[in-house]
PDB file of C-alpha atoms in Angstrom:
ATOM      1  CA  MET A  26      93.184 -42.479  34.182  1.00 57.00           C
ATOM      2  CA  THR A  27      91.467 -45.683  35.225  1.00 83.00           C
ATOM      3  CA  GLU A  28      90.961 -47.924  32.228  1.00 90.00           C
ATOM      4  CA  MET A  29      88.187 -50.479  32.152  1.00 94.00           C
ATOM      5  CA  LYS A  30      86.598 -52.889  29.766  1.00 94.00           C
ATOM      6  CA  ILE A  31      82.958 -52.807  28.746  1.00 94.00           C
ATOM      7  CA  GLY A  32      81.837 -54.903  31.731  1.00 95.00           C
ATOM      8  CA  GLY A  33      83.490 -52.463  34.129  1.00 95.00           C
ATOM      9  CA  LEU A  34      81.822 -49.539  32.393  1.00 96.00           C
ATOM     10  CA  ALA A  35      78.448 -51.264  32.573  1.00 97.00           C
ATOM     11  CA  LYS A  36      78.869 -51.830  36.296  1.00 96.00           C
ATOM     12  CA  ALA A  37      80.168 -48.318  36.997  1.00 95.00           C
ATOM     13  CA  ALA A  38      77.319 -46.660  35.080  1.00 96.00           C
ATOM     14  CA  GLN A  39      74.669 -49.154  36.240  1.00 95.00           C
ATOM     15  CA  THR A  40      73.625 -50.231  32.774  1.00 96.00           C
ATOM     16  CA  SER A  41      73.999 -53.247  30.521  1.00 96.00           C
ATOM     17  CA  ILE A  42      76.633 -54.185  27.973  1.00 96.00           C
ATOM     18  CA  PRO A  43      74.075 -54.374  25.105  1.00 97.00           C
ATOM     19  CA  THR A  44      72.897 -50.865  26.036  1.00 97.00           C
ATOM     20  CA  ILE A  45      76.467 -49.559  25.819  1.00 97.00           C
ATOM     21  CA  ARG A  46      76.928 -51.154  22.409  1.00 95.00           C
ATOM     22  CA  TYR A  47      73.607 -49.719  21.230  1.00 97.00           C
ATOM     23  CA  TYR A  48      74.565 -46.210  22.368  1.00 97.00           C
ATOM     24  CA  GLU A  49      77.871 -46.578  20.525  1.00 95.00           C
ATOM     25  CA  ASP A  50      76.072 -47.793  17.385  1.00 96.00           C
ATOM     26  CA  ILE A  51      73.747 -44.767  17.333  1.00 96.00           C
ATOM     27  CA  GLY A  52      76.515 -42.313  18.208  1.00 94.00           C
ATOM     28  CA  LEU A  53      75.457 -41.341  21.734  1.00 94.00           C
ATOM     29  CA  LEU A  54      78.737 -42.732  23.024  1.00 93.00           C
ATOM     30  CA  PRO A  55      81.868 -42.122  20.973  1.00 91.00           C
ATOM     31  CA  PRO A  56      83.667 -45.208  19.714  1.00 90.00           C
ATOM     32  CA  PRO A  57      86.226 -46.147  22.352  1.00 91.00           C
ATOM     33  CA  PRO A  58      89.860 -46.926  21.692  1.00 89.00           C
ATOM     34  CA  ARG A  59      90.631 -50.615  21.480  1.00 88.00           C
ATOM     35  CA  GLN A  60      93.385 -52.748  22.881  1.00 86.00           C
ATOM     36  CA  SER A  61      95.570 -54.769  20.535  1.00 85.00           C
ATOM     37  CA  GLY A  62      93.164 -57.710  20.924  1.00 85.00           C
ATOM     38  CA  GLY A  63      90.240 -55.526  19.821  1.00 85.00           C
ATOM     39  CA  GLN A  64      88.693 -55.107  23.270  1.00 88.00           C
ATOM     40  CA  ARG A  65      87.145 -51.737  23.982  1.00 89.00           C
ATOM     41  CA  VAL A  66      88.869 -49.574  26.606  1.00 94.00           C
ATOM     42  CA  TYR A  67      86.908 -46.994  28.586  1.00 96.00           C
ATOM     43  CA  GLY A  68      87.750 -44.302  31.115  1.00 94.00           C
ATOM     44  CA  GLU A  69      86.120 -42.067  33.704  1.00 95.00           C
ATOM     45  CA  ALA A  70      84.828 -39.667  31.037  1.00 93.00           C
ATOM     46  CA  ASP A  71      82.901 -42.567  29.509  1.00 95.00           C
ATOM     47  CA  VAL A  72      81.417 -43.410  32.914  1.00 96.00           C
ATOM     48  CA  ARG A  73      80.278 -39.798  33.340  1.00 95.00           C
ATOM     49  CA  ARG A  74      78.783 -39.596  29.842  1.00 95.00           C
ATOM     50  CA  LEU A  75      77.029 -42.954  30.107  1.00 96.00           C
ATOM     51  CA  THR A  76      75.682 -42.061  33.551  1.00 97.00           C
ATOM     52  CA  PHE A  77      74.372 -38.789  32.114  1.00 96.00           C
ATOM     53  CA  ILE A  78      72.675 -40.667  29.261  1.00 97.00           C
ATOM     54  CA  ARG A  79      71.197 -43.239  31.640  1.00 96.00           C
ATOM     55  CA  ARG A  80      69.831 -40.508  33.908  1.00 97.00           C
ATOM     56  CA  CYS A  81      68.255 -38.738  30.927  1.00 97.00           C
ATOM     57  CA  ARG A  82      66.616 -42.018  29.914  1.00 96.00           C
ATOM     58  CA  ASP A  83      65.472 -42.570  33.524  1.00 96.00           C
ATOM     59  CA  PHE A  84      63.599 -39.274  33.179  1.00 96.00           C
ATOM     60  CA  GLY A  85      62.000 -40.564  29.988  1.00 96.00           C
ATOM     61  CA  PHE A  86      63.812 -38.346  27.513  1.00 97.00           C
ATOM     62  CA  PRO A  87      63.725 -39.899  24.039  1.00 96.00           C
ATOM     63  CA  ILE A  88      67.052 -40.664  22.368  1.00 96.00           C
ATOM     64  CA  GLU A  89      67.015 -37.563  20.172  1.00 96.00           C
ATOM     65  CA  LYS A  90      66.497 -35.266  23.162  1.00 96.00           C
ATOM     66  CA  VAL A  91      69.226 -37.129  25.057  1.00 97.00           C
ATOM     67  CA  ARG A  92      71.476 -36.442  22.079  1.00 95.00           C
ATOM     68  CA  MET A  93      70.651 -32.719  22.265  1.00 94.00           C
ATOM     69  CA  LEU A  94      71.193 -32.549  26.022  1.00 94.00           C
ATOM     70  CA  ALA A  95      74.471 -34.454  25.733  1.00 92.00           C
ATOM     71  CA  SER A  96      75.580 -32.040  23.027  1.00 90.00           C
ATOM     72  CA  LEU A  97      74.859 -29.088  25.317  1.00 90.00           C
ATOM     73  CA  LEU A  98      76.883 -30.754  28.046  1.00 87.00           C
ATOM     74  CA  GLN A  99      79.782 -31.812  25.823  1.00 80.00           C
ATOM     75  CA  THR A 100      80.295 -28.574  23.908  1.00 77.00           C
ATOM     76  CA  GLY A 101      80.548 -26.561  27.089  1.00 67.00           C
ATOM     77  CA  GLU A 102      77.686 -24.411  25.870  1.00 64.00           C
ATOM     78  CA  ARG A 103      75.584 -25.405  28.817  1.00 65.00           C
ATOM     79  CA  SER A 104      72.719 -23.164  27.880  1.00 83.00           C
ATOM     80  CA  CYS A 105      70.339 -23.510  30.761  1.00 85.00           C
ATOM     81  CA  MET A 106      67.558 -22.002  28.650  1.00 88.00           C
ATOM     82  CA  GLU A 107      68.032 -24.590  25.886  1.00 90.00           C
ATOM     83  CA  ALA A 108      68.054 -27.405  28.437  1.00 92.00           C
ATOM     84  CA  ARG A 109      64.999 -25.888  30.109  1.00 93.00           C
ATOM     85  CA  ASN A 110      63.155 -25.692  26.780  1.00 93.00           C
ATOM     86  CA  LEU A 111      63.918 -29.345  26.036  1.00 94.00           C
ATOM     87  CA  ALA A 112      62.725 -30.323  29.512  1.00 96.00           C
ATOM     88  CA  PHE A 113      59.584 -28.199  29.183  1.00 97.00           C
ATOM     89  CA  ALA A 114      58.690 -29.776  25.823  1.00 97.00           C
ATOM     90  CA  HIS A 115      59.188 -33.190  27.417  1.00 97.00           C
ATOM     91  CA  LEU A 116      56.968 -32.157  30.334  1.00 98.00           C
ATOM     92  CA  VAL A 117      54.201 -31.121  27.923  1.00 98.00           C
ATOM     93  CA  GLU A 118      54.436 -34.510  26.183  1.00 96.00           C
ATOM     94  CA  ILE A 119      54.267 -36.323  29.533  1.00 97.00           C
ATOM     95  CA  ARG A 120      51.186 -34.337  30.541  1.00 98.00           C
ATOM     96  CA  GLU A 121      49.494 -35.187  27.227  1.00 98.00           C
ATOM     97  CA  LYS A 122      50.271 -38.880  27.679  1.00 97.00           C
ATOM     98  CA  LEU A 123      49.037 -38.731  31.263  1.00 98.00           C
ATOM     99  CA  SER A 124      45.755 -37.213  30.086  1.00 98.00           C
ATOM    100  CA  GLU A 125      45.392 -39.977  27.480  1.00 98.00           C
ATOM    101  CA  LEU A 126      46.123 -42.630  30.112  1.00 98.00           C
ATOM    102  CA  GLN A 127      43.543 -41.127  32.467  1.00 98.00           C
ATOM    103  CA  ALA A 128      40.906 -41.281  29.712  1.00 97.00           C
ATOM    104  CA  LEU A 129      41.906 -44.878  29.004  1.00 95.00           C
ATOM    105  CA  GLU A 130      41.626 -45.679  32.713  1.00 96.00           C
ATOM    106  CA  ARG A 131      38.084 -44.265  32.805  1.00 95.00           C
ATOM    107  CA  ASN A 132      37.076 -46.305  29.751  1.00 90.00           C
ATOM    108  CA  ILE A 133      38.476 -49.547  31.129  1.00 91.00           C
ATOM    109  CA  ALA A 134      36.882 -48.896  34.524  1.00 93.00           C
ATOM    110  CA  ALA A 135      33.552 -48.439  32.721  1.00 88.00           C
ATOM    111  CA  PHE A 136      34.101 -51.761  30.926  1.00 84.00           C
ATOM    112  CA  VAL A 137      34.766 -53.507  34.228  1.00 87.00           C
ATOM    113  CA  GLU A 138      31.685 -51.906  35.764  1.00 86.00           C
ATOM    114  CA  SER A 139      29.508 -52.961  32.813  1.00 80.00           C
ATOM    115  CA  CYS A 140      30.842 -56.524  33.176  1.00 79.00           C
ATOM    116  CA  ASP A 141      30.033 -56.477  36.878  1.00 79.00           C
ATOM    117  CA  LYS A 142      26.495 -55.245  36.181  1.00 77.00           C
ATOM    118  CA  SER A 143      25.849 -57.712  33.367  1.00 72.00           C
ATOM    119  CA  GLN A 144      27.123 -60.664  35.409  1.00 69.00           C
ATOM    120  CA  SER A 145      25.441 -59.729  38.670  1.00 68.00           C
ATOM    121  CA  GLY A 146      22.886 -62.486  39.244  1.00 64.00           C
ATOM    122  CA  ASN A 147      22.963 -63.328  35.562  1.00 62.00           C
ATOM    123  CA  THR A 148      23.688 -66.803  34.292  1.00 58.00           C
ATOM    124  CA  ARG A 149      23.925 -65.894  30.619  1.00 61.00           C
ATOM    125  CA  THR A 150      27.280 -66.250  28.955  1.00 62.00           C
ATOM    126  CA  GLU A 151      27.430 -62.963  27.004  1.00 71.00           C
ATOM    127  CA  CYS A 152      30.047 -60.471  28.041  1.00 75.00           C
ATOM    128  CA  ALA A 153      29.032 -56.826  27.738  1.00 70.00           C
ATOM    129  CA  MET A 154      32.645 -55.721  27.434  1.00 76.00           C
ATOM    130  CA  LEU A 155      33.416 -58.142  24.598  1.00 80.00           C
ATOM    131  CA  GLU A 156      30.198 -57.133  22.846  1.00 79.00           C
ATOM    132  CA  GLU A 157      31.118 -53.461  23.199  1.00 77.00           C
ATOM    133  CA  LEU A 158      34.653 -54.044  21.906  1.00 82.00           C
ATOM    134  CA  SER A 159      33.442 -56.064  18.930  1.00 87.00           C
ATOM    135  CA  SER A 160      30.819 -53.463  17.996  1.00 84.00           C
ATOM    136  CA  GLY A 161      33.474 -50.808  17.457  1.00 72.00           C
ATOM    137  CA  GLY A 162      31.480 -48.259  19.432  1.00 62.00           C
ATOM    138  CA  ALA A 163      33.172 -45.691  21.634  1.00 57.00           C
ATOM    139  CA  HIS A 164      32.633 -46.229  25.319  1.00 52.00           C
TER     140      HIS A 164
END
């Protein structure tokens, strides 16, 4: 087994040392054995687990879902249906957020357009967008 310190693990799994410590603190990574001087010692299994966690996070899975997916992987009960259900729930959340962002985009585009119209050939100093935002009205 190849042993490495925390910096080696960070490099191998393409993440940062503070991230590794955080994942240990919240229990996503098991506490590693320590050398006599107290330094953490990691192995290939830690690289694989941390890479798995990082990839889950790259796909936007929240920590609790990463924990569930890691549990499925670690216990050997790799229930594809359970993993699929977690991924599907995440997909639904992403689609909801995307819909909210699209509505926000339309509202901000309307603000920009109203600013353009109010400033076109106009020397007054009022800003239609600021007036709209301060009035509390929905755009």
